[in-house]
Short mmCIF file of C-alpha atoms in Angstrom, two decimals:
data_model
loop_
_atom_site.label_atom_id
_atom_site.label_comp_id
_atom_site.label_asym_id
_atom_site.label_seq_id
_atom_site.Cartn_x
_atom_site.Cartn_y
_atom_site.Cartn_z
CA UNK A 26 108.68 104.24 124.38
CA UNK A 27 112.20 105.61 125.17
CA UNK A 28 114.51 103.68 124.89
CA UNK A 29 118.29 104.70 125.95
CA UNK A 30 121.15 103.91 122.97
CA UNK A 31 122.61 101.52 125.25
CA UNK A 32 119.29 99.48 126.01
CA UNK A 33 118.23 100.17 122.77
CA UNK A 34 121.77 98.37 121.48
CA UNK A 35 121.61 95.58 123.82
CA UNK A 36 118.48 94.46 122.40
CA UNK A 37 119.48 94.95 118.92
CA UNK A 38 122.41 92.60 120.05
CA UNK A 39 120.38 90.09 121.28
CA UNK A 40 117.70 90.47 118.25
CA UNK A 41 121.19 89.75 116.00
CA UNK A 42 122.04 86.33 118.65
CA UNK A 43 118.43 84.83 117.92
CA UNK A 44 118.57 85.55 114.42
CA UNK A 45 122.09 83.47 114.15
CA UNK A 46 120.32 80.50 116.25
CA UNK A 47 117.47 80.74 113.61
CA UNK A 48 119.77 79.89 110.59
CA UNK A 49 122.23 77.27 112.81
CA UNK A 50 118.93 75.30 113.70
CA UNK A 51 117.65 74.84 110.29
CA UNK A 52 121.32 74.79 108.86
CA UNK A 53 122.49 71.70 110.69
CA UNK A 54 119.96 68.94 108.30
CA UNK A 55 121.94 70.47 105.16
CA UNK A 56 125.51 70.53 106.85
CA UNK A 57 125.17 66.59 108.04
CA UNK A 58 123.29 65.65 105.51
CA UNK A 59 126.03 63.49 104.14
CA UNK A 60 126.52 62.07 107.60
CA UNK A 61 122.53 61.64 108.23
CA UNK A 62 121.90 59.99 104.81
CA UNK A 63 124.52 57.78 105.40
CA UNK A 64 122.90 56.66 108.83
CA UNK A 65 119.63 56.46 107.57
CA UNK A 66 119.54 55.69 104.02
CA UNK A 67 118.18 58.94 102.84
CA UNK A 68 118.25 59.55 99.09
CA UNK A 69 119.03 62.79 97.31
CA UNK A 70 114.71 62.79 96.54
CA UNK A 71 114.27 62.13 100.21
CA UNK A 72 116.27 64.79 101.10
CA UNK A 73 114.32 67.52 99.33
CA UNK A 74 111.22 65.68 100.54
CA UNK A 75 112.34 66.90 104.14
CA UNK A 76 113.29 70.29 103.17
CA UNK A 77 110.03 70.77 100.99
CA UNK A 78 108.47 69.86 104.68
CA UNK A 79 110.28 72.30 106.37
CA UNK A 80 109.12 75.31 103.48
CA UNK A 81 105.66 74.44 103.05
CA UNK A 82 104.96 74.34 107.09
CA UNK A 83 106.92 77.40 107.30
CA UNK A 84 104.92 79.24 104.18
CA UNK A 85 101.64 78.42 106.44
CA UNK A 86 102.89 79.34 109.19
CA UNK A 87 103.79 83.19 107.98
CA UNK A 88 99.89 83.30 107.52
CA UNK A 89 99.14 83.38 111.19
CA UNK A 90 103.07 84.62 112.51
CA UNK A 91 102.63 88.33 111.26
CA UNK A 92 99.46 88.18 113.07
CA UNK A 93 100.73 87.14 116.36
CA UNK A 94 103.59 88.80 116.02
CA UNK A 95 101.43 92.36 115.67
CA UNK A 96 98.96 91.31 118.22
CA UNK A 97 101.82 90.26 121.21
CA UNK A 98 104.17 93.00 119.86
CA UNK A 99 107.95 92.48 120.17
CA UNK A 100 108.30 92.37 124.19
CA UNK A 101 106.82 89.00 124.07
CA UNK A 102 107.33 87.31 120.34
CA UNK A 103 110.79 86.88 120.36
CA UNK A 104 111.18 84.55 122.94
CA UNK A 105 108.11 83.09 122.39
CA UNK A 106 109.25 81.97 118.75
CA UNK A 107 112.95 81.36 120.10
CA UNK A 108 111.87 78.78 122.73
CA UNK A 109 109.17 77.30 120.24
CA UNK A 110 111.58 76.34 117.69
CA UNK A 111 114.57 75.20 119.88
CA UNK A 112 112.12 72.57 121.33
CA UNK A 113 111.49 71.49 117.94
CA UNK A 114 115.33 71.57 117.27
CA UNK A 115 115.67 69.14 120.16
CA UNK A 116 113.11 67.02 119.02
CA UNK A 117 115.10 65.94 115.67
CA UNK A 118 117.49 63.65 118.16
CA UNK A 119 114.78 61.47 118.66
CA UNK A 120 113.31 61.40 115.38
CA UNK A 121 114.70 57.88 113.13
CA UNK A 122 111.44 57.19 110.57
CA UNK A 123 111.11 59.93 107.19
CA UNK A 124 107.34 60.17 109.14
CA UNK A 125 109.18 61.57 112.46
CA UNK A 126 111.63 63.89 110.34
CA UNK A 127 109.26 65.02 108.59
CA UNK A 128 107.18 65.89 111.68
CA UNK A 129 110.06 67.68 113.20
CA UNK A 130 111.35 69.19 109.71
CA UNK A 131 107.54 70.96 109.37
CA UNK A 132 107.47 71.94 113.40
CA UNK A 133 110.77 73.58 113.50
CA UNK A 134 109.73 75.46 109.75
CA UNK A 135 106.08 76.56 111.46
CA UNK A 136 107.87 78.04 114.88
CA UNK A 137 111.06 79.52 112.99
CA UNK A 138 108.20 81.32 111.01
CA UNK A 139 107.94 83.56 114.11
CA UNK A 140 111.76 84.72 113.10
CA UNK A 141 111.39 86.81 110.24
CA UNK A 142 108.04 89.08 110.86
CA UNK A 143 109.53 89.37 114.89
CA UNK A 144 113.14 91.03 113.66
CA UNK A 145 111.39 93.41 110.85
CA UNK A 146 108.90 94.42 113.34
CA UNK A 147 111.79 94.49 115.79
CA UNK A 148 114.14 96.81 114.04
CA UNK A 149 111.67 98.98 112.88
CA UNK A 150 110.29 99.65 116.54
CA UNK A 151 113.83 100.21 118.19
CA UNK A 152 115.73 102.26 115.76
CA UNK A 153 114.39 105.42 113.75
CA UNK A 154 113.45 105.51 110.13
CA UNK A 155 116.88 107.32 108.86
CA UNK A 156 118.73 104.23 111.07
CA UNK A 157 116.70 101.32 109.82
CA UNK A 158 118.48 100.57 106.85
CA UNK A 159 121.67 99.91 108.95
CA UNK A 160 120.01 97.99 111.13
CA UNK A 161 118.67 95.53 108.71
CA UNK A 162 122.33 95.26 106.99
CA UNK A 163 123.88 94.45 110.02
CA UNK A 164 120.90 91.94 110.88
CA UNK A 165 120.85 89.94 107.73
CA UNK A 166 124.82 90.29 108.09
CA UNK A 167 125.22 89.01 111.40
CA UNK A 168 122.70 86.76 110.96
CA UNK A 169 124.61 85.10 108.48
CA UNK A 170 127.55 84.46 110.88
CA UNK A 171 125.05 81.53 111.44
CA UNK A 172 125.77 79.77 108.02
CA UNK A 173 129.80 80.27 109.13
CA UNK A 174 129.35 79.05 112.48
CA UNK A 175 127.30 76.20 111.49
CA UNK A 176 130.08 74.28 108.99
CA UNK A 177 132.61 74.94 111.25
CA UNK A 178 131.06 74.10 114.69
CA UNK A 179 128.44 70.76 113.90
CA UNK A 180 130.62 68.74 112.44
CA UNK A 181 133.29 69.01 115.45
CA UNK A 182 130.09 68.38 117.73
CA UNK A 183 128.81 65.67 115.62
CA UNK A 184 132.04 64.10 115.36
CA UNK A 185 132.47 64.30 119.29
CA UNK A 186 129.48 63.27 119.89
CA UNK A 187 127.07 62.26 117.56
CA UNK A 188 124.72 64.15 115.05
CA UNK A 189 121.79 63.64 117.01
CA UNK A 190 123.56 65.82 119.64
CA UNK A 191 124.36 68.78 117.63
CA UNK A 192 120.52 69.58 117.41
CA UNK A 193 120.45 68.83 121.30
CA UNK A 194 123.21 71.83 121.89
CA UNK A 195 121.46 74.15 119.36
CA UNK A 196 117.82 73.99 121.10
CA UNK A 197 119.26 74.31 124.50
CA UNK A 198 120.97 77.66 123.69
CA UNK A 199 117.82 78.81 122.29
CA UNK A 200 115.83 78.62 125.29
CA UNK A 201 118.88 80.35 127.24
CA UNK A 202 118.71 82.81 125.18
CA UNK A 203 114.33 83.37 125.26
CA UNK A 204 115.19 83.64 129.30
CA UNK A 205 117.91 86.60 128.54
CA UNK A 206 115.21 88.46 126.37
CA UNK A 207 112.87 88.48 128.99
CA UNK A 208 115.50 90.18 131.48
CA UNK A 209 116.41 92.48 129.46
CA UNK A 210 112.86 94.11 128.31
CA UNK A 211 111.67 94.25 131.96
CA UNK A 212 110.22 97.59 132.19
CA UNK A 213 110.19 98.65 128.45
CA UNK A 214 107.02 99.45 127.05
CA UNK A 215 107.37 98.83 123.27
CA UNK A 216 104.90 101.32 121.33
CA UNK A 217 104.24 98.72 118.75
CA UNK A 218 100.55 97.83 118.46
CA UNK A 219 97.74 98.25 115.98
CA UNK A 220 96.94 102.27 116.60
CA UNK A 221 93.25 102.85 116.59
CA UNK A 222 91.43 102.39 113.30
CA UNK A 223 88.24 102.54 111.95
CA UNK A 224 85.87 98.56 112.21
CA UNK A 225 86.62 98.36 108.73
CA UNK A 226 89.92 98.02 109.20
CA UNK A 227 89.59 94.40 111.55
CA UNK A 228 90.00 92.11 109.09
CA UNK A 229 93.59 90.35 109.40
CA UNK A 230 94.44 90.10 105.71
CA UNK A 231 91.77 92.20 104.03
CA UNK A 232 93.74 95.78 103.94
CA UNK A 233 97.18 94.30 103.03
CA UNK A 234 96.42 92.16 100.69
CA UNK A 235 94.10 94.68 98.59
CA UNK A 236 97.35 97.07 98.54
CA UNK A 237 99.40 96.58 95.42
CA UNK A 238 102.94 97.67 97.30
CA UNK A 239 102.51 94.23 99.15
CA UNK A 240 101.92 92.52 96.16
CA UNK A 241 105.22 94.03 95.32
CA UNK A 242 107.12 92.91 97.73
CA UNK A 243 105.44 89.31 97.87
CA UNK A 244 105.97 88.09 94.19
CA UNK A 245 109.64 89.73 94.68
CA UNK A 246 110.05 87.61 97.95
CA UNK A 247 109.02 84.31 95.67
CA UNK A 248 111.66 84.87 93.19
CA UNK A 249 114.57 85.97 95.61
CA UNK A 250 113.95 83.74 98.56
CA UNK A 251 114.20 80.78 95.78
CA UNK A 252 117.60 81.54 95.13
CA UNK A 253 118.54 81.59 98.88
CA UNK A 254 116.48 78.42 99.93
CA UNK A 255 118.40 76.88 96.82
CA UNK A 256 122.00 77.54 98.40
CA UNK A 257 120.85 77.22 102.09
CA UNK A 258 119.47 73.43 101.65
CA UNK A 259 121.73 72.09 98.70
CA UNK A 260 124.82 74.12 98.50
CA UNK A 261 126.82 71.94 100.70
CA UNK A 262 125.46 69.21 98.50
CA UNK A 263 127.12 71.13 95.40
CA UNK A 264 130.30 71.16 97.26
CA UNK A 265 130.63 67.13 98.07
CA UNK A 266 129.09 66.13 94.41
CA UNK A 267 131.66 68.76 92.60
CA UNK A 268 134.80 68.27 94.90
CA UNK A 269 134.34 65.30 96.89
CA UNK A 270 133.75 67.31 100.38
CA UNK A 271 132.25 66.14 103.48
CA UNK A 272 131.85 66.62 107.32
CA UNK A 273 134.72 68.90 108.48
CA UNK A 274 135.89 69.60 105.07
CA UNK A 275 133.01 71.67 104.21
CA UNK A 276 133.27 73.98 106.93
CA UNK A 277 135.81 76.65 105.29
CA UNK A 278 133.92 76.95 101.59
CA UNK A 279 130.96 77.30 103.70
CA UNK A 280 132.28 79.66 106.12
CA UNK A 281 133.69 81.79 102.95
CA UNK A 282 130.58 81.78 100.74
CA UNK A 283 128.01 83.20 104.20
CA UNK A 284 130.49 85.61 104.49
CA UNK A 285 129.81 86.67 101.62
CA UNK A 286 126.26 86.99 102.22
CA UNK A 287 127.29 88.72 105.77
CA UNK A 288 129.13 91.34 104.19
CA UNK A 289 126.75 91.80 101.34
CA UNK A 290 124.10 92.91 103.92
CA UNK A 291 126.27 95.40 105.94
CA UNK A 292 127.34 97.17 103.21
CA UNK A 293 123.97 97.19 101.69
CA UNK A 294 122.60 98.56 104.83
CA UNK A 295 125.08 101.06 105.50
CA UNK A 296 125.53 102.57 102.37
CA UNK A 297 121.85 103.25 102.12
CA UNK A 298 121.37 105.01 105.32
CA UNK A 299 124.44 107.26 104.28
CA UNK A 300 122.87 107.98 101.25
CA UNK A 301 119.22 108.78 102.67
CA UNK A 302 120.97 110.69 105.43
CA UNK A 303 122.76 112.84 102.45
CA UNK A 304 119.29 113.50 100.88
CA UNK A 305 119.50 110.96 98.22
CA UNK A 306 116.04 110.17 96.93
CA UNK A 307 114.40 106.57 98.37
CA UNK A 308 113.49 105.23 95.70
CA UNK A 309 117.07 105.45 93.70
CA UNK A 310 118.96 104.20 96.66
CA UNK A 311 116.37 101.01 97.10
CA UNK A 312 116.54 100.49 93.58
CA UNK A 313 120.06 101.34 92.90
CA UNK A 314 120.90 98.58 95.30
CA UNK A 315 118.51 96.08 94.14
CA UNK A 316 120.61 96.20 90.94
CA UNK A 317 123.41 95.96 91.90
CA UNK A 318 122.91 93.20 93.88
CA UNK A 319 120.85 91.23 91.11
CA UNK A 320 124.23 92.09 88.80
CA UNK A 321 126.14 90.13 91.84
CA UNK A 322 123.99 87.05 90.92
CA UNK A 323 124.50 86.65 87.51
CA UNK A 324 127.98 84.71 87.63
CA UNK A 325 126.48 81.79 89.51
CA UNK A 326 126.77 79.21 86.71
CA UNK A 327 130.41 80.05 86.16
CA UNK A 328 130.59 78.00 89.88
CA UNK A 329 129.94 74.65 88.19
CA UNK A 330 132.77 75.06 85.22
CA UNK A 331 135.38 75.59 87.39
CA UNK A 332 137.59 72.67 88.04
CA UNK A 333 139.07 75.07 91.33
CA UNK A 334 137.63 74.55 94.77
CA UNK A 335 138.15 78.21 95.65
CA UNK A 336 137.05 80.05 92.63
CA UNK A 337 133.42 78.53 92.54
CA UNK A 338 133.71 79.41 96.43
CA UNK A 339 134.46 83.09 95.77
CA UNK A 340 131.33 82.61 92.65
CA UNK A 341 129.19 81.55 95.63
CA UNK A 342 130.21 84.13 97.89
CA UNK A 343 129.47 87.27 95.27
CA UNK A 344 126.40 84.99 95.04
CA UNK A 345 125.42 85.23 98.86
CA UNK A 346 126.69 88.54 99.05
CA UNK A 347 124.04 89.58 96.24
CA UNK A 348 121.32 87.65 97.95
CA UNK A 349 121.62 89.65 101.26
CA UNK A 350 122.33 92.90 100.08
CA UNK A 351 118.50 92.41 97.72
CA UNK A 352 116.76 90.91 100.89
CA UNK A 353 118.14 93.84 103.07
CA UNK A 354 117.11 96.28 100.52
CA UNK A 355 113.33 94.68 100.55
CA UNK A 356 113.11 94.66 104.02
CA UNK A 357 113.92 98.34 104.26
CA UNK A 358 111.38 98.59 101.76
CA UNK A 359 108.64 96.92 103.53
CA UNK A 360 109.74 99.47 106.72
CA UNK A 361 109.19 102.02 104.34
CA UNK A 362 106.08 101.88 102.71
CA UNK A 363 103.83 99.90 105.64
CA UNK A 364 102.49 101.98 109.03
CA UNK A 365 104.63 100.11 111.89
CA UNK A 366 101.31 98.10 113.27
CA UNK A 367 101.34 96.14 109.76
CA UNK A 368 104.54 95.74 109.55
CA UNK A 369 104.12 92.07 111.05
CA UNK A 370 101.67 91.32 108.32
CA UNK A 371 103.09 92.39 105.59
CA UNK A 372 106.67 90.59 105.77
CA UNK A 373 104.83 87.49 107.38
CA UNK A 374 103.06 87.94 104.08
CA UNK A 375 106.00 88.37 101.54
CA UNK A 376 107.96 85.70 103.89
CA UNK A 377 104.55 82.85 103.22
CA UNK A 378 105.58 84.01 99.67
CA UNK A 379 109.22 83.25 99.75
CA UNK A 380 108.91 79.84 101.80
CA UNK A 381 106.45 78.95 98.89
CA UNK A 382 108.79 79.71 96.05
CA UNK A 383 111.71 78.06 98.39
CA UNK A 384 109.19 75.15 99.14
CA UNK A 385 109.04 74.49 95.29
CA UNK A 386 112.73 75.25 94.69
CA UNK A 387 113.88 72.11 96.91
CA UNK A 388 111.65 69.68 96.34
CA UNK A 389 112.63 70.66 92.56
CA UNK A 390 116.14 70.62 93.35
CA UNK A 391 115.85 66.84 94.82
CA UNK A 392 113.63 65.60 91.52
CA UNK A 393 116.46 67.48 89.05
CA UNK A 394 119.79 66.08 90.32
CA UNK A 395 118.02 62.42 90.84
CA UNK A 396 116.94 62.86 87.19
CA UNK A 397 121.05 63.23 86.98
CA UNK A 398 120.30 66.83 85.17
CA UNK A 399 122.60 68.61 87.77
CA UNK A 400 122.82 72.18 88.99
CA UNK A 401 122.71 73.76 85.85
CA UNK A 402 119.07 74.19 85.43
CA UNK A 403 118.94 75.48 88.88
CA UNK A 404 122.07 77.62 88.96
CA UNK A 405 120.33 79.66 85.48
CA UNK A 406 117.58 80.03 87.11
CA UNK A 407 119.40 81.78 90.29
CA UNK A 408 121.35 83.93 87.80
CA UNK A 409 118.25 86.28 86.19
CA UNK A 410 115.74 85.82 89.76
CA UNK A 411 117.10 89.10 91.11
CA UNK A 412 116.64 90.84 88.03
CA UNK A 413 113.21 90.02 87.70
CA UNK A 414 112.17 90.28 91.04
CA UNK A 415 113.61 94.09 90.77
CA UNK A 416 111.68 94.83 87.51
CA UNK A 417 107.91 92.94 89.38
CA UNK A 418 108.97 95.80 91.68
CA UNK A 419 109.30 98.61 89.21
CA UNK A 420 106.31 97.54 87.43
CA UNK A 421 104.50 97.58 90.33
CA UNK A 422 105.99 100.55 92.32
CA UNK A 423 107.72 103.18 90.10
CA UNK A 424 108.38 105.33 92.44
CA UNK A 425 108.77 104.05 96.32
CA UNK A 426 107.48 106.32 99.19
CA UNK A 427 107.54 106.41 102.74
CA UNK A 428 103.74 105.66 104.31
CA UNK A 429 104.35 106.42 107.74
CA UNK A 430 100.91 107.38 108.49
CA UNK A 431 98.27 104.92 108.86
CA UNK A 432 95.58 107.26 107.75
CA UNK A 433 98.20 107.48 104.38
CA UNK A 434 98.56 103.70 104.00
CA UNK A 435 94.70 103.68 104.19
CA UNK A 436 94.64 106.10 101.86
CA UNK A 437 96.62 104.22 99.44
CA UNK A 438 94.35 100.96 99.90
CA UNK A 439 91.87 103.08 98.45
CA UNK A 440 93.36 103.78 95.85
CA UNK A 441 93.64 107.42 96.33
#
């Protein structure tokens, strides 16, 4: 495959588009939530019910996504997950009953699934190794823009004309937008299926999951993604228990605090291919920045002893910003130690792991604040999961390498 820059930009452009519909779609539960609730009777235990749905069918999901992903290649797996789960978006205006939500909650989870091991694999097929880096910092970063756009733009649409509409709009531009991928990869041959290996090699699982470097990056995913499933399902709920906000009125803290997380990821990314490009050694820059951004974390309880609106939304912001910095870091990291054919598998893998550990985290969430214990619990437990998730890593991998080569990565499953 050659692709010229300004193809090769275009797509990364529209890779950066789905990944902000991704995060609107499953956003717009936790932005209305008050609004929903409210309409429906929901309780604060119901509520994590939903979004404990939502994980688990995603974490399942991840099983089979990396798979598909790897076998239809990129051409055809972004819009195929794109158009899956804006039909499932669509399908929460007609949903009343907790069985019917949580129908749609675990469809929309299962076919967003398609999201995470579709970008890696994306990124790591369009851009070269020395430009990856960037490309997954400006990924998680604009994909973020989703978590500001969302705040801002539901509530005006649910206001207007109902919350049941707002997931109407979102699943509508998601098939738009599976129609505009297709255009634009006519005639591009993506070189980014399984290369020929040996009949040993057939199982799906089997090679991955014997390789301790995936192991690695799975338990990390668990303890990360917690933190972020945490703040994506019940920050907005912090914000209307701890100052009274709702609808419209959450919209800027929640615009401020994903911008955080937006720029965390840019600079992550682009600091990291500077430094590679510069000679720095990999495995000081990944871990350097893993760090740093677990350090970010740590404030996070200082959010709920703050009696200021805007300081615990600056304490959330650092807290984002951390987040996406860590998650771009380990997603370079999977690019960098995993042959491009497996690269599907092996975040579909670490994502099954994340959406487990976010899975638990919510439902959690729900039971803790109903057993009036508040965020505190939680909010410690955000603090320190960076920090361990970078020393699973160490322990695991001290020194990170590039595996490029399949016949390497099979080398390493040996245990050579």
């Amino acid at each position: 495959m050659t692709l010229s820059p300004g193809r090769r930009w275009a797509l990364f452009a529209l890779l950066l588009v789905a990944g902000i519909l991704n995060l609107v779609d499953r956003q717009i539960i936790s932005v209305l939530k008050p609004v929903i609730s409210a309409d429906l009777g929901w309780s604060d235990n119901d509520y994590g019910t939903l979004a404990a749905w939502f994980q688990g069918s995603a974490a399942v999901a991840f099983l089979f996504t990396g798979w598909i992903v790897d076998k239809a290649g990129v051409k055809w797996a972004n819009p195929l997950g794109v158009a899956a789960w804006s039909l499932a978006a669509i399908g929460h205006a007609w949903a009343a009953t907790m069985g019917q939500f949580a129908f749609v909650r675990a469809a929309l989870g299962a076919t967003e699934a398609m999201g995470t091991p579709s970008g890696i694999k994306t990124i790591a097929t369009i851009f070269p190794p020395h430009l990856r880096s960037t490309g997954y910092g400006i990924g998680n970063g604009i994909n973020s823009f989703g978590g500001i756009v969302a705040p801002l733009l539901i509530p005006l649409l649910a206001a207007g004309y109902g919350w049941r509409a707002a997931f109407v709009f979102a699943g509508l531009v998601g098939l738009v937008w599976a129609g505009a991928w297709l255009l634009a990869v006519r005639g591009v041959k993506f070189e980014d299926g399984p290369a020929p290996v040996a009949a040993a090699d057939s199982p799906v699982y089997g090679p991955i999951l014997r390789e301790r470097r995936t192991w690695a990056i799975a338990f990390a995913k668990v303890l990360s993604d917690s933190t972020w499933w945490l703040m994506l399902f019940w920050m907005p709920d912090f914000f209307h228990r701890q100052f009274g906000l709702e609808g419209a009125a959450l919209g800027p803290p929640l615009a401020i605090a994903y911008t955080g997380s937006a720029l965390g990821a840019i600079i992550a990314g682009t600091v990291a291919s500077r430094l590679l490009v510069r000679g720095r050694e990999l495995d000081r820059v990944r871990k350097g920045a893993m760090l740093i951004s677990g350090l970010a974390v740590l404030p996070v309880p200082l959010a709920l002893y703050t009696g200021e609106l805007w300081q615990a939304t600056l304490i959330l912001a650092l807290t984002m910003a951390g987040h996406q910095a860590f998650s771009t870091t380990l997603f370079a990291t999977i690019a960098d130690v995993t042959p491009r054919a497996k690269v599907g598998r092996v975040t579909a893998f670490g994502a099954f792991c994340g959406n487990v550990g976010g899975m638990v985290i919510v439902k959690v969430a729900g039971a803790v604040l109903a057993a009036g214990l508040g965020y505190l619990p939680l909010f410690l437990f955000a603090s320190v999961s960076y920090l361990l998730a970078l020393g699973w890593i160490h322990l695991l991998l001290p020194r990170i390498r590039r595996a490029e080569d399949p016949g390497e990565f099979e080398a390493i499953v040996a245990g050579h």
